[in-house]
Amino acid sequence: MSNKMLTYENIDITGGFWKARQDLNRKTTIWNVYKRFCDTGRFAAFKMNWKEGMPNKPHYFWDSDVAKWLESVAYLTMKGREPELEAIVDEVVDDIERGRMENGYFNIYHQLFEPDNIFKKRQQHELYCAGHLIEAAIAYDYATGKGKFLSLMKEYARHIKTVFMDERTAAFDTPGHEEIELALVKLYDYTGEKEWLELARFFVDMRGSQNKMNEINIQSHLPPREQRSAEGHAVRASYLYSAMADLALRCEDSGLKEACDAIFEDIITSKMYITGSVGSTKNGESFEDSFRLPNDTAYAETCAALALALFARRMERMDADSRYADTIERVIYNGFLSGVSLDGKSFFYENAQEIDLENRKIVRASLHDNRNIHFPITQRLEVFGCSCCPPNVTRFIASIGDFVYNYTDDTIYVNQYMESTAKIDGLTITQTTEYPYDGRISVKLTGGARRLALRIPGWCRVYTIGKNGASVSAPVEKGYAYVDAADGDEITLELRITVRRVKADSRVRANRGMIAVTYGPFVMCMEGVDNGGSLGNVKLVGRNATVTWDEQLNVPAILCPAVRETVEGLYSDSVVTEPFTAKLIPYFAFANRGETDMRIWIENI
Ligand code: FUB
Ligand code: ZN
């Protein structure tokens, strides 16, 4: 199924959950990231005048940090000009114009420190940085009509094509960190110039051509079309899989599609946390073997969750199967969103899936067991030495509307529910909803007739569909309910949101005998601050649950009967049981009230 995608420029998020996050992104987060990137020298680095003895020596992928910030500004600008932010972008573009080499090449680190090693060190991220700059330039060109940035980046891309594809004079054949592949496909989509698609294809086809098993971390252990499982560095991998899906769609390449199908299946059936986070180990920041999803030491980088959503988004354009949108939903309301604090100022790079402060103390004090254990941080920070996640968050939230629709000539797929207005092929489609806080969604079509495919989320057991106030039956296929809508029709979908207790496959050792509580798309968690401190001995009791609202965090909360069990002695059948009412909040809202225990997976007796 060849399927078009509606992108940020044609959809406005007008209210509700995501509008609040987009407003915070515009008012606070974008500026906070900017200030921290100024403090740390990232913007100044573009002046290309750093000298020995000065603070903040430019790092080899700082270009990409700033590029993602520039791209974020472009998306914000599409929805409302921001002259101050635009002036900053323009200055960086001028810096690039002044600093770049005659052949179009631009990379702060290599030009300043290793000019003799340009395109010689595969692990030094030149192509990764170039990819992010290209993505930023496309978005900025579209948003402002100012052509300079894009024309500079096209010259750079042309130089890359000459060196890597035409003359093959680079010391390596494919990037050590994927990203440029995605950017080149975007450049092709935006300009219609085939050479960029060919270059993207070249990078994907060349990868792994020498089958080096030791390069599994950078997905070079096999040619991509022979790969069947998710391996290695989770961000790199998911960017590669996204590019493979991009190419599978545009080139109708069934070999790549087959590989993408198998890899996606591998991820969602054995390598993904319940929160949609992926990449469970710090070791190589990588996917681990199937079912190795430890909670206490989870790495779960924000960029990796986000990248899984990008992969799923591309897959859903090829198959009308709701598991892709379900995966995106899992990511955006959980493992991605936990990456930013509720005040929009600070970030998680790693996203803890459990915090047990007592156990950390024991492990850290241990003479025997403190060598290779890495625990994720417990509190978000405003900036990191490696600060790839914060500007990825700003660009993702600013363009979240990308995930709502895709369409064919006769059908509009409603993948995500967000209060919004969109223009599709001369039609206007308006969603009114408080989702995910409320399961009622109204979808109004004006300007023509279409078949609507409404996603029935995987977590939803009971729903009704109506047309202009009367209930209608709608056949469901692969998770989408199909209903015909004429000009002016209002289709309503009512999803019953309930509290669910979810179990994990027993091969996920860390979760054996436990359940996770979910509420609509939210994975819920317990925090020590709400539940008397340490959570190590807490168990839920029975199946009662009351849904309430936490005024302080401004999120739903679930109250459940629970007990705290204390064993008298190291081993004993004498156990003191203290009943209490446990409170759970959405996982994304954890760690906003100081350092405290956190658990998603809990015993339920
Ligand atoms: O290497 C660039 C970025 O920094 C990666 O995507 C992240 O995982 C972190 O290593
Ligand atoms: Zn990151």
XYZ file of C-alpha atoms and ligand atoms in Angstrom:
616
model
C 0.000 0.000 0.000
C 1.571 3.251 -1.048
C 0.502 5.779 1.402
C 0.965 9.469 1.870
C 1.858 11.111 5.088
C 0.491 14.305 6.409
C 3.239 16.324 7.973
C 3.516 19.059 10.541
C 2.855 21.827 8.066
C -0.701 20.639 7.405
C -1.845 19.932 10.908
C -2.382 22.184 13.888
C -2.627 20.740 17.363
C -5.327 23.009 18.751
C -5.883 21.861 22.312
C -5.579 19.155 24.921
C -2.639 17.078 26.070
C -0.202 17.806 23.245
C -1.091 21.477 22.837
C -0.069 21.995 26.466
C 3.226 20.246 25.752
C 3.799 22.173 22.553
C 3.142 25.467 24.346
C 5.616 24.529 27.076
C 8.104 23.531 24.405
C 7.741 26.924 22.710
C 7.779 29.029 25.856
C 10.254 27.196 28.049
C 12.028 24.146 26.708
C 13.410 25.613 23.502
C 14.886 28.535 25.443
C 16.237 26.409 28.235
C 18.051 24.139 25.824
C 19.372 27.208 24.019
C 20.744 28.708 27.232
C 22.419 25.489 28.330
C 23.906 25.067 24.860
C 25.250 28.631 25.115
C 26.684 27.992 28.602
C 28.459 24.907 27.343
C 29.899 26.585 24.242
C 27.840 24.733 21.664
C 26.606 27.837 19.850
C 29.928 29.663 20.154
C 31.623 26.673 18.548
C 30.007 27.631 15.248
C 32.208 30.743 15.190
C 35.048 28.291 14.560
C 37.487 30.328 16.622
C 38.129 28.061 19.579
C 41.765 28.134 20.735
C 43.748 25.984 23.191
C 43.256 27.350 26.727
C 39.674 28.463 26.114
C 36.847 26.661 27.967
C 34.376 24.377 26.207
C 36.473 22.645 23.611
C 34.091 21.675 20.762
C 33.137 18.040 20.718
C 32.868 15.990 17.554
C 29.092 15.869 17.479
C 28.113 19.224 18.865
C 27.044 20.266 15.366
C 24.225 17.737 15.645
C 23.050 19.027 19.031
C 22.637 22.534 17.665
C 21.235 21.256 14.360
C 18.370 19.519 16.172
C 17.688 22.741 18.033
C 17.601 24.655 14.732
C 15.197 22.093 13.315
C 12.981 22.537 16.372
C 12.854 26.281 15.766
C 11.803 25.627 12.181
C 8.829 23.516 13.319
C 7.828 26.145 15.860
C 8.107 28.804 13.176
C 5.701 26.905 10.925
C 3.028 27.445 13.559
C 3.921 31.005 14.539
C 6.928 33.159 13.749
C 9.403 33.661 16.577
C 11.685 36.509 15.419
C 14.141 36.109 18.303
C 14.599 32.407 17.683
C 14.795 32.954 13.947
C 17.570 35.512 14.427
C 19.588 32.896 16.304
C 19.126 30.396 13.492
C 20.106 32.980 10.900
C 23.281 33.743 12.814
C 24.235 30.069 12.950
C 23.553 29.758 9.228
C 25.836 32.745 8.602
C 28.480 31.085 10.772
C 28.219 27.926 8.718
C 28.508 29.909 5.500
C 31.642 31.646 6.776
C 33.175 28.569 8.346
C 32.607 25.893 5.753
C 35.236 24.727 3.345
C 35.244 25.648 -0.316
C 33.988 22.232 -1.335
C 30.943 22.634 0.905
C 32.209 20.486 3.786
C 31.275 21.665 7.271
C 32.214 20.108 10.580
C 33.398 22.178 13.514
C 35.529 19.538 15.188
C 37.272 18.201 12.128
C 37.969 21.581 10.592
C 39.414 22.885 13.850
C 41.268 19.860 15.158
C 41.582 17.078 12.650
C 41.543 18.568 9.152
C 43.783 15.772 7.941
C 41.273 13.190 9.092
C 38.235 14.417 7.241
C 36.194 11.372 6.278
C 38.867 9.097 7.663
C 37.432 8.146 11.057
C 34.162 6.338 10.793
C 33.321 6.687 14.486
C 33.595 10.464 14.484
C 30.073 11.232 13.370
C 30.701 13.636 10.469
C 27.870 12.127 8.440
C 25.603 11.997 11.482
C 26.151 15.732 12.030
C 25.653 16.403 8.332
C 22.358 14.503 8.413
C 21.007 16.580 11.277
C 22.079 19.810 9.580
C 20.341 18.707 6.382
C 17.119 17.908 8.260
C 17.267 21.310 9.952
C 17.898 23.080 6.659
C 14.909 21.437 4.957
C 12.572 22.346 7.813
C 13.888 25.910 7.969
C 13.599 26.387 4.227
C 9.979 25.266 4.356
C 9.167 27.317 7.445
C 10.710 30.609 6.381
C 11.352 30.461 2.651
C 14.903 31.574 3.423
C 16.926 29.446 1.045
C 20.477 29.962 2.262
C 20.680 27.158 4.820
C 19.316 24.575 2.419
C 21.549 25.654 -0.409
C 24.615 25.362 1.852
C 23.537 21.904 2.931
C 22.851 20.804 -0.615
C 26.396 21.768 -1.521
C 27.609 19.768 1.437
C 25.451 16.806 0.441
C 26.789 17.014 -3.110
C 30.337 16.930 -1.754
C 29.461 13.873 0.343
C 28.044 12.181 -2.736
C 31.211 12.905 -4.701
C 33.535 11.596 -2.007
C 31.571 8.541 -0.920
C 29.648 7.403 -3.949
C 31.176 8.804 -7.118
C 34.898 8.818 -6.322
C 34.945 6.500 -3.302
C 37.865 8.334 -1.790
C 36.630 8.312 1.822
C 38.382 5.937 4.211
C 35.101 4.243 5.123
C 32.023 3.438 3.122
C 29.116 4.045 5.474
C 28.513 6.206 8.537
C 29.486 4.953 11.996
C 26.284 6.554 13.291
C 23.310 6.357 10.978
C 21.161 9.451 10.429
C 22.225 10.926 7.101
C 20.228 8.209 5.327
C 16.990 9.581 6.781
C 17.991 13.134 5.998
C 18.775 12.295 2.378
C 15.376 10.702 1.884
C 13.808 13.867 3.291
C 15.941 15.927 0.939
C 14.696 13.813 -1.951
C 11.079 14.202 -0.829
C 11.499 17.944 -0.471
C 13.388 18.687 -3.677
C 12.295 15.796 -5.899
C 15.979 15.363 -6.827
C 16.679 11.668 -7.299
C 20.375 11.849 -6.485
C 19.592 12.122 -2.772
C 17.492 8.985 -2.802
C 20.304 7.224 -4.640
C 22.850 8.365 -2.080
C 20.639 7.202 0.799
C 20.271 3.866 -0.940
C 23.999 3.680 -1.486
C 24.668 4.133 2.232
C 22.117 1.478 3.161
C 23.267 -0.984 0.501
C 26.966 -0.604 1.318
C 26.480 -1.181 5.035
C 27.708 -4.536 6.211
C 28.951 -5.516 2.784
C 32.080 -6.869 4.422
C 30.165 -8.741 7.142
C 32.250 -7.784 10.150
C 30.667 -9.384 13.199
C 32.653 -7.096 15.468
C 30.743 -4.180 14.007
C 27.388 -5.350 15.300
C 27.139 -2.223 17.470
C 26.899 -0.138 14.302
C 24.714 -2.628 12.446
C 27.481 -3.576 10.026
C 27.482 -7.279 10.885
C 25.270 -8.051 7.881
C 23.900 -6.156 4.896
C 20.674 -4.478 6.090
C 18.439 -6.503 3.800
C 19.771 -9.697 5.419
C 19.220 -8.444 8.959
C 16.308 -9.950 10.847
C 16.809 -8.727 14.409
C 17.455 -5.453 16.191
C 21.103 -5.283 17.156
C 23.639 -2.887 18.539
C 23.407 0.769 19.499
C 19.687 1.424 19.798
C 19.616 4.944 18.367
C 21.861 4.121 15.428
C 19.903 0.949 14.763
C 16.502 2.594 14.873
C 17.636 5.406 12.583
C 18.930 2.785 10.143
C 15.674 0.821 10.300
C 13.766 4.050 9.669
C 15.854 4.726 6.587
C 15.374 1.140 5.410
C 11.619 1.579 5.739
C 11.835 4.927 3.922
C 13.601 3.239 1.033
C 11.347 0.177 1.069
C 8.372 2.505 0.590
C 9.834 4.776 -2.050
C 11.673 2.122 -4.066
C 9.042 -0.614 -3.554
C 11.896 -2.739 -2.302
C 10.440 -5.966 -0.930
C 13.829 -7.170 0.357
C 14.191 -4.162 2.613
C 10.552 -4.400 3.629
C 11.008 -8.020 4.657
C 13.999 -7.065 6.806
C 12.046 -4.185 8.386
C 9.094 -6.478 9.140
C 11.292 -9.003 10.918
C 13.216 -6.362 12.857
C 10.078 -4.554 13.969
C 8.574 -7.846 15.114
C 11.781 -8.679 16.992
C 11.663 -5.358 18.822
C 8.042 -5.358 19.893
C 7.930 -9.019 20.852
C 11.189 -9.276 22.772
C 13.298 -6.122 23.105
C 11.033 -3.276 24.152
C 10.139 -2.134 27.648
C 6.465 -1.705 28.471
C 7.148 2.031 28.263
C 8.261 1.764 24.620
C 11.863 2.363 25.627
C 14.537 0.329 23.871
C 18.244 -0.277 24.301
C 18.372 -1.915 27.704
C 22.089 -1.749 28.422
C 24.633 1.022 28.810
C 27.155 -1.358 27.324
C 27.290 0.002 23.765
C 23.976 1.780 24.480
C 22.498 -1.210 22.775
C 19.689 -3.625 22.301
C 20.369 -6.690 24.421
C 19.377 -10.267 23.634
C 15.684 -11.046 23.499
C 13.824 -10.730 26.807
C 16.775 -9.186 28.634
C 14.913 -6.193 29.908
C 16.205 -5.456 33.394
C 14.380 -2.666 35.188
C 16.915 -1.428 37.737
C 19.784 -1.037 35.261
C 17.731 -0.112 32.182
C 19.483 2.321 29.876
C 16.477 3.232 27.716
C 17.795 6.410 26.104
C 15.221 9.045 25.241
C 16.579 9.301 21.674
C 16.139 5.541 21.240
C 12.463 5.567 22.199
C 11.926 8.506 19.884
C 13.752 6.686 17.094
C 11.511 3.641 17.523
C 8.526 5.931 16.971
C 10.170 7.212 13.774
C 10.647 3.621 12.577
C 7.058 2.650 13.430
C 5.765 5.773 11.680
C 7.452 4.706 8.471
C 6.163 1.155 8.802
C 2.567 2.247 9.219
C 2.681 3.869 5.801
C 3.292 0.449 4.268
C 0.799 -1.657 6.247
C -2.554 -0.600 7.625
C -1.889 -2.456 10.849
C -2.511 -0.703 14.151
C 0.456 -2.272 15.892
C 2.638 0.485 14.463
C 0.462 3.290 15.802
C 0.051 1.354 19.059
C 3.819 1.268 19.391
C 4.058 4.975 18.668
C 1.412 5.626 21.294
C 3.294 3.506 23.820
C 6.418 5.540 23.144
C 4.989 9.031 23.074
C 2.992 8.768 26.306
C 5.624 6.855 28.241
C 9.287 6.213 27.386
C 9.678 9.326 25.251
C 7.745 11.741 27.418
C 9.516 10.685 30.592
C 12.557 12.224 28.899
C 11.441 15.749 29.818
C 10.364 17.158 33.186
C 6.875 18.509 33.777
C 8.273 22.047 33.937
C 9.931 21.529 30.547
C 13.382 22.412 31.792
C 15.280 19.217 32.364
C 15.792 15.846 30.746
C 16.537 12.209 31.175
C 19.098 10.726 28.844
C 18.599 7.271 30.367
C 15.078 6.561 31.563
C 15.000 4.449 34.712
C 12.418 1.669 34.694
C 12.824 1.201 38.432
C 14.484 3.133 41.242
C 15.338 1.263 44.420
C 17.490 3.635 46.443
C 18.148 1.128 49.219
C 19.401 -1.471 46.764
C 21.632 1.071 45.024
C 23.210 1.879 48.361
C 23.852 -1.801 49.033
C 25.356 -2.396 45.598
C 27.515 0.720 45.751
C 28.867 -0.223 49.167
C 29.522 -3.778 48.084
C 33.056 -5.021 47.690
C 31.848 -7.765 45.408
C 29.162 -6.432 43.167
C 29.780 -2.819 42.273
C 32.026 -3.125 39.239
C 29.888 -3.300 36.129
C 26.532 -2.307 37.410
C 25.276 0.936 35.980
C 22.166 2.504 37.446
C 20.420 5.257 35.523
C 20.265 8.688 37.119
C 17.270 9.454 39.301
C 16.810 13.145 38.552
C 16.624 14.931 35.215
C 19.369 17.393 34.242
C 19.240 20.525 32.116
C 22.181 19.513 29.958
C 24.578 16.595 29.607
C 28.127 16.216 28.365
C 26.535 14.135 25.628
C 23.351 16.134 25.155
C 21.727 14.506 22.143
C 18.373 13.962 23.861
C 17.213 17.486 24.834
C 17.088 18.949 21.293
C 15.650 15.672 20.005
C 12.824 16.191 22.498
C 12.210 19.756 21.330
C 12.054 18.830 17.648
C 9.875 15.786 18.319
C 7.284 17.633 20.397
C 7.182 20.507 17.923
C 6.409 18.067 15.100
C 4.227 15.570 17.028
C 1.399 16.265 14.572
C 3.314 14.135 12.052
C 2.014 11.049 13.774
C -1.704 11.715 13.530
C -2.714 10.833 9.948
C -1.661 9.146 6.768
C -3.884 8.623 3.775
C -4.489 6.979 0.423
C -6.776 8.258 -2.334
C -9.839 6.829 -0.621
C -8.972 6.382 3.061
C -7.724 8.593 5.856
C -6.033 6.665 8.661
C -6.539 8.266 12.041
C -3.543 6.872 13.889
C -3.317 9.113 16.922
C -5.981 11.020 18.755
C -5.103 14.650 19.415
C -7.294 17.727 19.354
C -6.374 19.162 15.983
C -7.311 20.547 12.587
C -5.725 19.134 9.471
C -5.905 19.721 5.735
C -5.759 16.629 3.591
C -6.194 16.790 -0.191
C -8.538 19.775 0.037
C -10.505 18.293 2.950
C -10.547 19.563 6.489
C -10.522 17.044 9.290
C -11.145 18.241 12.808
C -10.578 16.164 15.926
C -12.121 17.265 19.179
C -11.017 15.291 22.198
C -9.544 15.314 25.656
C -7.728 12.076 24.847
C -5.919 10.408 26.559
C -7.611 11.747 29.682
C -10.994 10.959 28.178
C -11.870 8.311 25.581
C -14.381 10.376 23.590
C -13.168 11.511 20.188
C -15.087 13.406 17.531
C -13.757 13.448 13.970
C -15.445 15.877 11.575
C -14.872 15.860 7.856
C -15.642 18.815 5.609
C -14.958 19.515 1.953
C -15.547 15.982 0.633
C -16.181 12.335 1.436
C -13.684 9.694 2.531
C -13.446 6.384 4.287
C -12.019 6.888 7.756
C -9.897 4.226 9.414
C -10.014 4.787 13.156
C -7.387 3.047 15.219
C -8.792 1.000 18.061
C -5.905 1.040 20.528
C -4.583 -2.379 21.515
C -5.370 -1.653 25.171
C -9.060 -0.917 24.486
C -11.574 -3.747 24.948
C -14.851 -1.828 24.634
C -15.671 0.974 22.229
C -18.561 2.425 20.243
C -18.628 4.268 16.962
C -21.291 6.752 15.912
C -22.125 8.849 12.880
C -23.981 12.119 13.355
C -25.322 10.936 16.698
C -26.455 7.413 15.657
C -24.413 4.350 16.368
C -22.916 2.560 13.355
C -21.132 -0.716 12.926
C -17.700 -0.458 11.433
C -15.732 -3.499 10.220
C -12.392 -3.827 11.929
C -9.294 -5.017 10.157
C -5.859 -5.169 11.739
C -6.891 -2.800 14.488
C -8.573 -0.117 12.347
C -12.356 0.375 12.297
C -13.499 1.512 8.848
C -16.387 3.928 8.459
C -17.541 6.004 5.477
C -17.849 9.719 6.083
C -19.641 12.137 3.768
C -18.967 15.864 3.603
C -20.002 17.380 6.951
C -20.284 14.069 8.801
C -19.205 13.825 12.396
C -17.853 10.435 13.377
C -17.553 9.741 17.067
C -15.454 7.115 18.725
C -15.824 6.311 22.364
C -13.011 4.258 23.834
C -13.602 2.869 27.287
C -10.530 3.667 29.329
C -10.063 1.208 32.140
C -7.405 0.273 34.666
C -5.624 -2.856 33.459
C -3.149 -5.177 35.114
C -0.652 -6.317 32.521
C 1.788 -9.226 32.753
C 5.048 -9.726 30.928
C 6.183 -12.809 28.977
C 7.733 -15.088 31.601
C 11.033 -14.981 29.740
C 11.420 -11.394 30.965
C 12.996 -12.518 34.189
C 12.840 -9.122 35.863
C 9.036 -9.034 35.725
C 8.189 -12.581 36.772
C 5.266 -12.791 39.156
C 4.509 -9.103 38.815
C 2.027 -6.879 37.027
C 2.131 -3.391 35.633
C -0.907 -1.147 35.949
C -1.947 0.704 32.804
C -4.630 3.303 32.239
C -5.432 3.949 28.582
C -2.070 4.478 26.920
C -0.382 5.363 30.192
C 1.892 2.937 31.953
C 1.494 3.759 35.623
C 4.148 3.672 38.315
C 4.428 4.011 42.072
C 6.713 6.588 43.578
C 8.105 6.457 47.083
C 7.054 10.041 47.706
C 3.373 8.994 47.471
C 3.751 5.634 49.137
C 5.740 5.933 52.320
C 9.312 5.871 50.997
C 10.886 2.563 50.087
C 8.863 0.396 47.696
C 10.823 -2.837 47.983
C 8.239 -4.611 50.141
C 5.035 -3.284 48.622
C 2.354 -5.517 47.065
C -0.968 -4.613 45.513
C -3.973 -6.470 46.867
C -6.971 -7.628 44.832
C -8.283 -5.883 41.738
C -9.953 -2.770 43.087
C -8.790 0.515 41.644
C -10.102 4.050 41.890
C -9.247 6.633 39.275
C -8.586 10.091 40.626
C -6.682 13.225 39.670
C -3.403 14.476 41.073
C -3.767 18.248 41.297
C -0.095 18.889 41.915
C 1.188 16.946 38.920
C -1.944 17.565 36.860
C -2.219 13.919 35.823
C -4.590 11.020 36.495
C -3.749 8.858 39.487
C -4.897 5.365 40.440
C -5.529 4.295 44.026
C -5.260 0.574 44.829
C -5.423 -1.450 48.038
C -1.912 -2.554 48.977
C 0.203 -3.953 51.775
C 3.688 -3.450 53.004
C 5.171 -6.743 54.181
C 8.009 -6.985 56.668
C 9.706 -10.333 57.220
C 10.949 -10.719 60.765
C 14.577 -11.707 60.256
C 16.528 -12.707 57.181
C 14.296 -15.762 56.673
C 11.064 -16.257 58.493
C 7.444 -17.294 58.118
C 6.590 -14.552 60.494
C 5.557 -11.592 58.378
C 4.067 -8.316 59.504
C 1.544 -6.948 57.030
C 0.558 -3.326 57.037
C -2.306 -2.353 54.705
C -2.339 0.994 52.942
C -3.744 2.626 49.816
C -1.149 2.733 47.080
C -1.094 5.606 44.631
C 0.112 5.248 41.062
C 0.824 8.046 38.608
C 1.654 7.947 34.886
C 5.248 6.853 34.366
C 6.056 9.937 32.307
C 5.442 12.108 35.363
C 7.892 10.321 37.667
C 10.901 12.067 39.213
C 9.339 15.507 39.380
C 9.319 15.736 43.181
C 12.874 14.921 44.194
C 14.783 11.663 44.405
C 12.539 8.790 45.429
C 11.895 5.105 44.736
C 9.920 4.214 41.600
C 8.396 0.953 40.413
C 6.355 -0.031 37.386
C 6.323 -3.785 38.032
C 4.701 -4.764 41.302
C 3.511 -7.982 42.898
C -0.289 -8.278 43.056
C -1.736 -10.701 45.616
O 26.600 9.492 19.442
C 25.595 10.457 19.211
C 24.477 10.250 20.170
O 25.002 10.343 21.484
C 23.830 8.897 20.112
O 22.734 8.815 19.289
C 23.488 8.679 21.525
O 23.177 7.351 21.838
C 24.716 9.180 22.213
O 25.752 8.246 22.109
Zn 20.006 10.939 23.171
